[in-house]
XYZ file of C-alpha atoms in Angstrom:
470
model
C 123.188 90.086 91.493
C 125.818 87.298 89.925
C 127.521 90.246 88.606
C 127.492 92.086 91.002
C 128.798 90.364 93.434
C 131.958 89.891 90.782
C 132.234 93.366 90.644
C 131.888 93.134 94.767
C 135.093 90.325 95.249
C 136.563 92.133 92.548
C 137.230 95.632 94.734
C 137.458 93.446 98.086
C 141.100 91.944 96.564
C 141.950 95.719 95.281
C 141.791 97.336 98.955
C 144.137 97.960 101.057
C 144.559 96.354 103.739
C 144.438 98.468 106.581
C 141.096 99.152 104.795
C 139.910 95.825 104.901
C 137.936 95.769 106.978
C 135.929 99.168 106.951
C 135.287 98.391 103.638
C 133.887 94.840 104.633
C 131.244 97.013 107.644
C 130.348 99.413 105.577
C 128.938 96.855 103.082
C 127.220 94.026 104.738
C 125.372 97.143 105.843
C 125.072 98.159 102.407
C 123.815 94.902 101.356
C 120.600 95.139 103.994
C 119.813 98.379 104.048
C 119.187 100.551 101.196
C 119.201 103.681 103.502
C 121.721 103.614 105.306
C 125.672 105.038 104.714
C 128.934 104.722 105.564
C 130.090 108.236 106.574
C 133.830 107.387 107.290
C 135.620 110.176 106.457
C 138.017 112.631 107.409
C 137.188 116.509 107.704
C 138.962 119.812 106.921
C 137.274 123.539 108.368
C 139.653 127.030 107.019
C 139.478 130.111 108.023
C 140.719 132.362 104.814
C 142.361 135.302 105.997
C 143.945 132.449 108.152
C 145.396 130.243 106.039
C 148.721 132.166 106.135
C 149.464 130.944 109.575
C 149.022 127.573 109.387
C 152.438 126.306 110.672
C 152.568 122.598 110.681
C 151.372 121.067 106.652
C 152.281 117.611 108.051
C 149.750 117.713 110.999
C 147.042 118.569 107.918
C 148.863 114.702 106.130
C 148.257 112.380 104.875
C 144.559 113.469 104.250
C 144.416 117.075 102.081
C 148.736 118.285 102.188
C 149.886 121.350 100.922
C 149.631 122.420 97.684
C 145.309 122.023 97.579
C 145.215 124.860 100.935
C 147.634 127.121 98.769
C 145.761 126.924 95.818
C 142.047 128.073 98.251
C 143.560 131.229 97.772
C 141.852 132.125 93.755
C 139.235 130.648 94.571
C 135.639 133.190 96.393
C 134.260 132.452 99.745
C 131.222 134.690 101.300
C 131.997 136.879 103.651
C 132.180 136.005 107.800
C 132.539 132.099 105.818
C 135.244 129.380 105.835
C 136.523 125.928 103.933
C 134.672 123.164 104.243
C 136.889 119.963 102.550
C 135.317 116.034 102.784
C 137.838 113.194 102.026
C 135.767 109.696 102.243
C 135.753 106.127 99.056
C 134.618 108.669 97.100
C 136.840 111.192 96.892
C 137.848 114.705 98.571
C 135.605 117.789 97.920
C 135.301 121.614 99.075
C 133.015 123.379 99.660
C 133.375 127.435 100.634
C 130.679 129.121 102.114
C 127.925 131.036 101.163
C 128.616 130.174 97.178
C 127.173 127.218 95.384
C 129.927 125.394 93.890
C 131.307 121.985 94.508
C 134.924 121.566 93.975
C 136.759 117.585 94.341
C 140.196 117.622 94.236
C 141.551 116.163 90.391
C 144.727 115.457 88.980
C 146.068 118.008 91.623
C 143.778 120.972 91.434
C 140.220 122.036 92.861
C 137.421 121.030 89.813
C 133.940 122.930 90.132
C 131.567 120.824 89.376
C 129.050 123.139 90.050
C 127.926 124.980 85.983
C 126.157 128.394 86.846
C 126.105 131.101 88.595
C 123.993 131.301 92.038
C 124.729 133.050 94.805
C 124.386 133.826 98.978
C 121.256 131.146 99.518
C 124.376 128.090 101.489
C 126.097 131.053 103.920
C 126.448 128.583 107.391
C 125.131 126.269 105.435
C 127.386 122.782 105.493
C 128.180 120.203 103.568
C 128.431 115.628 104.011
C 128.831 113.161 102.320
C 125.561 110.809 101.451
C 125.981 107.720 100.218
C 128.821 108.770 98.371
C 126.989 112.124 96.981
C 127.535 115.570 98.489
C 125.122 116.865 100.072
C 124.185 120.864 102.169
C 122.522 120.853 105.336
C 120.610 124.393 106.640
C 121.686 127.758 106.553
C 120.909 131.097 105.676
C 119.857 132.958 103.070
C 117.672 135.615 100.888
C 116.972 136.881 104.550
C 115.820 134.041 106.438
C 117.378 131.272 108.017
C 116.398 127.254 106.844
C 116.916 123.902 107.428
C 116.692 122.602 103.525
C 119.019 119.605 102.568
C 119.641 119.616 98.817
C 121.750 117.211 96.944
C 124.050 117.573 94.191
C 123.295 115.903 90.729
C 126.719 115.510 88.912
C 125.372 114.847 85.503
C 123.430 117.930 85.166
C 126.007 119.684 88.216
C 122.972 121.325 90.270
C 121.311 121.549 93.103
C 117.991 119.345 94.374
C 116.037 119.996 97.269
C 115.804 116.923 99.050
C 112.770 115.726 100.388
C 112.296 115.599 103.483
C 108.739 115.235 106.433
C 108.341 118.255 109.055
C 110.937 120.553 109.038
C 111.185 123.156 110.730
C 110.548 126.829 109.579
C 112.660 129.305 109.850
C 115.358 128.081 111.848
C 119.515 126.949 111.723
C 121.912 126.249 113.845
C 125.228 126.368 114.201
C 125.927 123.833 116.575
C 125.526 120.731 114.401
C 126.514 117.613 114.526
C 126.509 114.802 111.778
C 126.443 110.848 112.245
C 125.800 108.094 110.281
C 122.055 108.429 110.809
C 121.592 111.073 111.745
C 122.186 115.150 112.224
C 121.230 116.959 114.949
C 120.556 120.783 115.835
C 120.930 122.316 118.938
C 119.336 125.317 120.107
C 120.173 127.973 117.281
C 117.654 130.997 115.545
C 114.063 131.566 114.123
C 114.339 134.089 111.206
C 112.656 135.523 108.223
C 112.163 139.342 108.784
C 108.698 138.562 105.662
C 107.163 136.825 109.067
C 108.444 139.309 111.704
C 110.440 136.934 113.400
C 113.697 137.764 114.026
C 116.573 136.391 116.016
C 113.961 134.213 118.556
C 116.524 131.705 120.220
C 115.350 127.572 120.476
C 116.199 126.291 123.770
C 115.834 122.909 122.534
C 117.267 121.376 119.134
C 115.968 119.344 116.424
C 116.895 116.096 114.905
C 116.737 114.225 111.546
C 116.461 110.958 111.077
C 118.713 110.281 107.234
C 116.831 106.585 107.546
C 113.263 108.249 107.558
C 114.452 111.199 106.139
C 111.766 112.760 108.264
C 112.678 116.277 111.192
C 111.367 115.504 114.994
C 111.742 117.655 117.843
C 114.698 117.935 120.545
C 114.917 117.735 124.671
C 116.917 118.199 127.264
C 116.618 117.779 131.360
C 119.157 121.091 131.686
C 119.637 124.202 131.111
C 121.819 125.975 128.534
C 121.345 128.559 126.645
C 122.374 131.049 124.277
C 120.908 134.131 124.903
C 120.737 133.557 128.431
C 124.227 134.310 130.565
C 121.867 133.212 133.857
C 121.793 129.217 132.560
C 123.925 126.383 134.462
C 125.522 126.490 131.138
C 125.447 129.627 128.748
C 127.252 129.008 125.632
C 128.820 132.388 125.266
C 131.502 132.010 122.687
C 131.074 130.590 118.055
C 133.040 127.682 117.797
C 132.730 124.039 117.623
C 133.461 120.579 116.948
C 132.355 118.209 114.651
C 134.206 114.949 115.347
C 132.835 111.027 114.825
C 130.777 110.446 117.732
C 131.225 113.793 119.272
C 130.090 117.521 119.633
C 132.122 120.506 121.387
C 131.525 123.259 122.147
C 132.306 126.304 124.178
C 130.264 126.729 127.312
C 130.544 128.531 130.830
C 129.482 126.463 134.325
C 127.664 128.626 136.064
C 127.186 126.869 139.344
C 131.407 126.507 139.650
C 132.888 129.302 137.401
C 134.313 127.297 134.735
C 134.450 127.821 130.828
C 135.199 124.418 129.424
C 133.807 122.213 126.742
C 130.672 121.234 126.776
C 130.908 117.557 125.041
C 127.436 116.194 123.462
C 127.694 112.113 122.649
C 125.506 111.290 119.267
C 124.965 108.181 119.945
C 123.920 108.348 123.911
C 122.522 111.638 123.148
C 124.307 112.401 126.622
C 125.808 115.707 127.592
C 129.479 116.277 129.830
C 130.728 119.215 130.932
C 134.874 119.201 130.958
C 136.573 122.051 131.909
C 139.202 124.140 130.224
C 140.923 127.285 131.680
C 141.863 129.072 128.576
C 143.333 132.704 128.327
C 142.334 132.184 124.106
C 139.349 130.693 122.407
C 140.328 127.882 120.511
C 137.597 126.425 118.525
C 138.232 130.158 117.051
C 141.464 131.686 116.961
C 142.807 128.287 115.387
C 143.448 128.180 111.479
C 142.191 125.504 110.599
C 140.744 122.038 112.581
C 140.939 119.038 110.439
C 138.673 115.753 112.172
C 139.899 112.528 111.879
C 137.651 110.032 114.170
C 137.433 111.747 117.472
C 140.692 113.197 116.979
C 141.252 117.097 116.849
C 143.913 118.816 115.131
C 144.544 122.462 115.448
C 146.676 125.190 116.331
C 147.295 126.991 119.496
C 147.092 130.345 119.815
C 151.022 130.633 119.556
C 150.652 128.913 116.580
C 151.375 125.472 117.730
C 149.977 122.379 115.855
C 148.512 120.773 119.132
C 145.161 117.097 118.975
C 142.524 116.719 120.985
C 140.652 113.265 121.577
C 136.698 114.197 122.455
C 136.872 110.601 122.756
C 139.079 110.671 126.334
C 138.070 114.543 127.200
C 134.181 112.621 127.541
C 135.667 110.383 129.532
C 137.019 112.190 132.260
C 133.721 114.994 131.994
C 131.498 114.888 134.510
C 127.531 114.775 133.018
C 124.927 117.473 133.368
C 121.694 115.754 131.910
C 120.704 114.264 129.124
C 118.603 114.480 125.569
C 115.723 112.858 124.485
C 113.529 112.364 120.926
C 110.224 114.102 121.836
C 107.013 113.262 119.925
C 106.019 117.109 119.653
C 108.171 119.831 120.849
C 108.311 121.796 124.405
C 105.899 124.328 123.696
C 103.195 122.076 121.732
C 103.807 120.491 124.805
C 102.458 123.040 127.259
C 100.429 124.713 124.307
C 98.315 121.835 125.431
C 98.642 121.495 128.540
C 97.132 125.172 129.032
C 94.143 123.539 126.924
C 94.015 121.092 129.205
C 93.453 123.333 132.152
C 91.084 125.502 130.411
C 88.876 122.726 129.290
C 89.214 121.525 132.831
C 88.284 124.654 134.216
C 85.039 124.875 131.691
C 83.876 121.561 132.882
C 84.080 121.717 135.662
C 81.695 125.460 135.705
C 79.645 123.604 133.807
C 79.198 120.838 136.240
C 78.647 123.091 139.062
C 76.327 125.199 136.283
C 73.897 122.498 136.156
C 74.234 120.522 139.905
C 73.815 124.003 141.453
C 69.803 124.320 141.223
C 69.687 121.430 143.092
C 71.650 122.043 145.666
C 70.718 125.269 146.341
C 67.706 124.219 148.230
C 69.466 121.972 150.977
C 72.570 123.883 152.129
C 71.166 127.736 151.426
C 68.715 127.511 154.486
C 71.618 126.443 157.152
C 74.288 128.340 155.079
C 73.044 132.118 155.359
C 72.320 131.360 158.813
C 75.521 129.776 160.427
C 77.320 132.535 158.086
C 75.180 135.849 159.058
C 75.980 134.648 163.054
C 80.075 134.977 162.071
C 80.213 137.678 160.129
C 77.888 139.377 162.435
C 81.136 138.815 165.166
C 83.477 139.624 162.796
C 81.909 142.453 162.365
C 81.458 143.413 165.789
C 84.575 142.243 166.049
C 86.047 144.066 163.583
C 84.050 147.595 164.631
C 86.302 146.987 168.408
C 89.328 146.995 167.154
C 88.927 149.297 164.329
C 88.618 152.138 167.497
C 91.956 150.974 168.572
C 93.837 153.872 167.987
C 92.216 157.182 166.834
C 93.574 159.862 164.404
C 93.665 161.979 167.574
C 95.873 159.412 169.479
C 98.813 159.718 167.687
C 100.820 161.937 169.863
C 100.687 158.598 172.363
C 101.942 156.515 168.964
C 104.643 159.047 168.306
C 106.259 158.881 172.092
C 106.160 154.681 171.471
C 107.744 155.128 168.515
C 110.663 157.646 170.070
C 111.260 154.765 172.156
C 112.173 152.553 169.370
C 114.031 154.848 166.991
C 116.504 153.335 164.581
C 115.233 149.471 165.439
C 113.796 147.397 161.595
C 110.130 145.976 162.220
C 107.930 142.886 160.405
C 104.218 144.117 159.450
C 103.901 141.471 162.669
C 105.946 142.953 165.171
C 104.990 146.370 163.962
C 100.640 145.568 164.131
C 102.056 144.584 167.491
C 103.079 147.619 168.759
C 100.571 149.107 167.305
C 98.185 146.853 168.840
C 95.881 146.151 165.781
C 97.608 142.516 165.502
C 94.310 140.980 166.920
C 91.585 142.229 163.866
C 90.379 138.874 162.443
C 90.314 140.252 158.791
C 93.424 140.379 157.293
C 92.135 143.414 155.324
C 90.887 144.885 157.734
C 94.036 144.869 159.715
C 95.535 145.951 156.589
C 93.358 149.261 156.114
C 94.209 150.487 159.185
C 97.601 150.133 159.137
C 97.954 152.178 155.991
C 96.176 154.810 157.861
C 98.486 154.654 161.697
C 101.209 155.039 159.036
C 100.163 158.161 157.358
C 98.512 159.213 160.219
C 101.664 159.608 162.595
C 104.385 160.502 159.079
C 101.672 163.407 158.859
C 102.270 164.383 162.874
C 105.963 164.139 162.806
C 106.857 166.236 159.684
C 104.179 168.965 161.678
C 106.044 168.821 164.690
C 109.408 166.996 162.962
C 109.984 168.032 159.759
C 110.442 164.445 158.366
C 108.407 161.073 158.796
C 108.930 158.457 161.519
C 108.575 155.673 159.704
C 109.285 154.034 155.877
C 109.233 150.993 153.835
C 112.083 149.508 153.231
C 113.538 146.187 151.490
C 114.462 143.578 153.895
C 118.713 143.064 152.482
C 118.287 138.920 153.114
C 115.484 138.738 151.807
C 113.641 141.556 149.445
C 110.560 139.750 149.236
C 110.401 140.763 152.348
C 109.086 144.591 153.843
C 110.594 145.630 156.720
C 109.727 149.181 158.927
C 112.213 151.443 160.111
C 111.875 153.691 162.620
C 113.439 157.112 162.351
């Protein structure tokens, strides 16, 4: 321990003045927590096919220079993938999507640290630095999605699978945000053709706790969707921005019909919407995205260098919802609710079977007597009302309907016109109404060549039926 503190003291002396406070902060956290890691890195994402469109390399300095970027032309990368570069105190690392190669900037060139020839497992994976070690999280490979966390071993020049608990199956999402303690995956899809799972959308999300190395479910108290255009917030375009405190992505707000950025605060777990009406998608158009803290550097549709401060945009945005860490998924909660309802119904049925014989003798005689009396009265009333009109009297109804041509009637108004509204039994009333309409239309077709009563939907409320007299 004595040698350890001497070594630390020597390092502090040589740290540059503007870095000293950050270094001491990370150092103190490291001494008191073995699982904590200090995530202070600048990141750069580049579209391999659009590197030639970069017009201002000065905006990328002092973290990434022009020589670093120009040398990317000679490196292999997967189709529809991107270069990811991370810089922190441990060095500058490069990952090319869909490849297993991990590069480090040494002596003015990219040095490949991976010693094997495997490819295809890490499409859409995300490079992160944890405790000075490179990791890849999530991705797509060999026909299925995954949320594997793999760690690079510099001694072996290879990747190894990290041990995590409660890992989601066949799942990944491009809406991925990293903090010092957690990784957030929002929405996304489940995909594994071996298990007949084909791009099944996830309506909630997941969070990986780096301290416990366990996945947990993430729920939202508002609606956003990748597949439903009628959702409160429809994620209609690709592209994400992951800064130190915020994760931002394109969204369409149904209520206001506005496009903009949905910004997720990774510390407070709040969502806010920032309207941004642009005639292009900057999250797809820009050839690069450099993030330093909460400042994002990119190019606009005219290839001019611009910058966004996600913290300022979040402060001006309106609150739309909140995320919550759940003990189980929403699907599992609904399944438990369904099971509870079934168990409750079975329990009530069993209790009824047990108690029914006890009360049967007490309630049977008086109840049956009163029921018979009521049914007798209802039967007499239904018989009387069922004779209100007979098929032979349809011509009289035709004359009545002629007086109401062009009018629209509700079900209740038509019953009053037919003088059957006083029939007490709804089913008898419905049958009588149906027979009268059929008889009237039959008579009208024979004599006039067309039906007089047509059923249609109300233009104001499609759930309501109307009857049109012609």
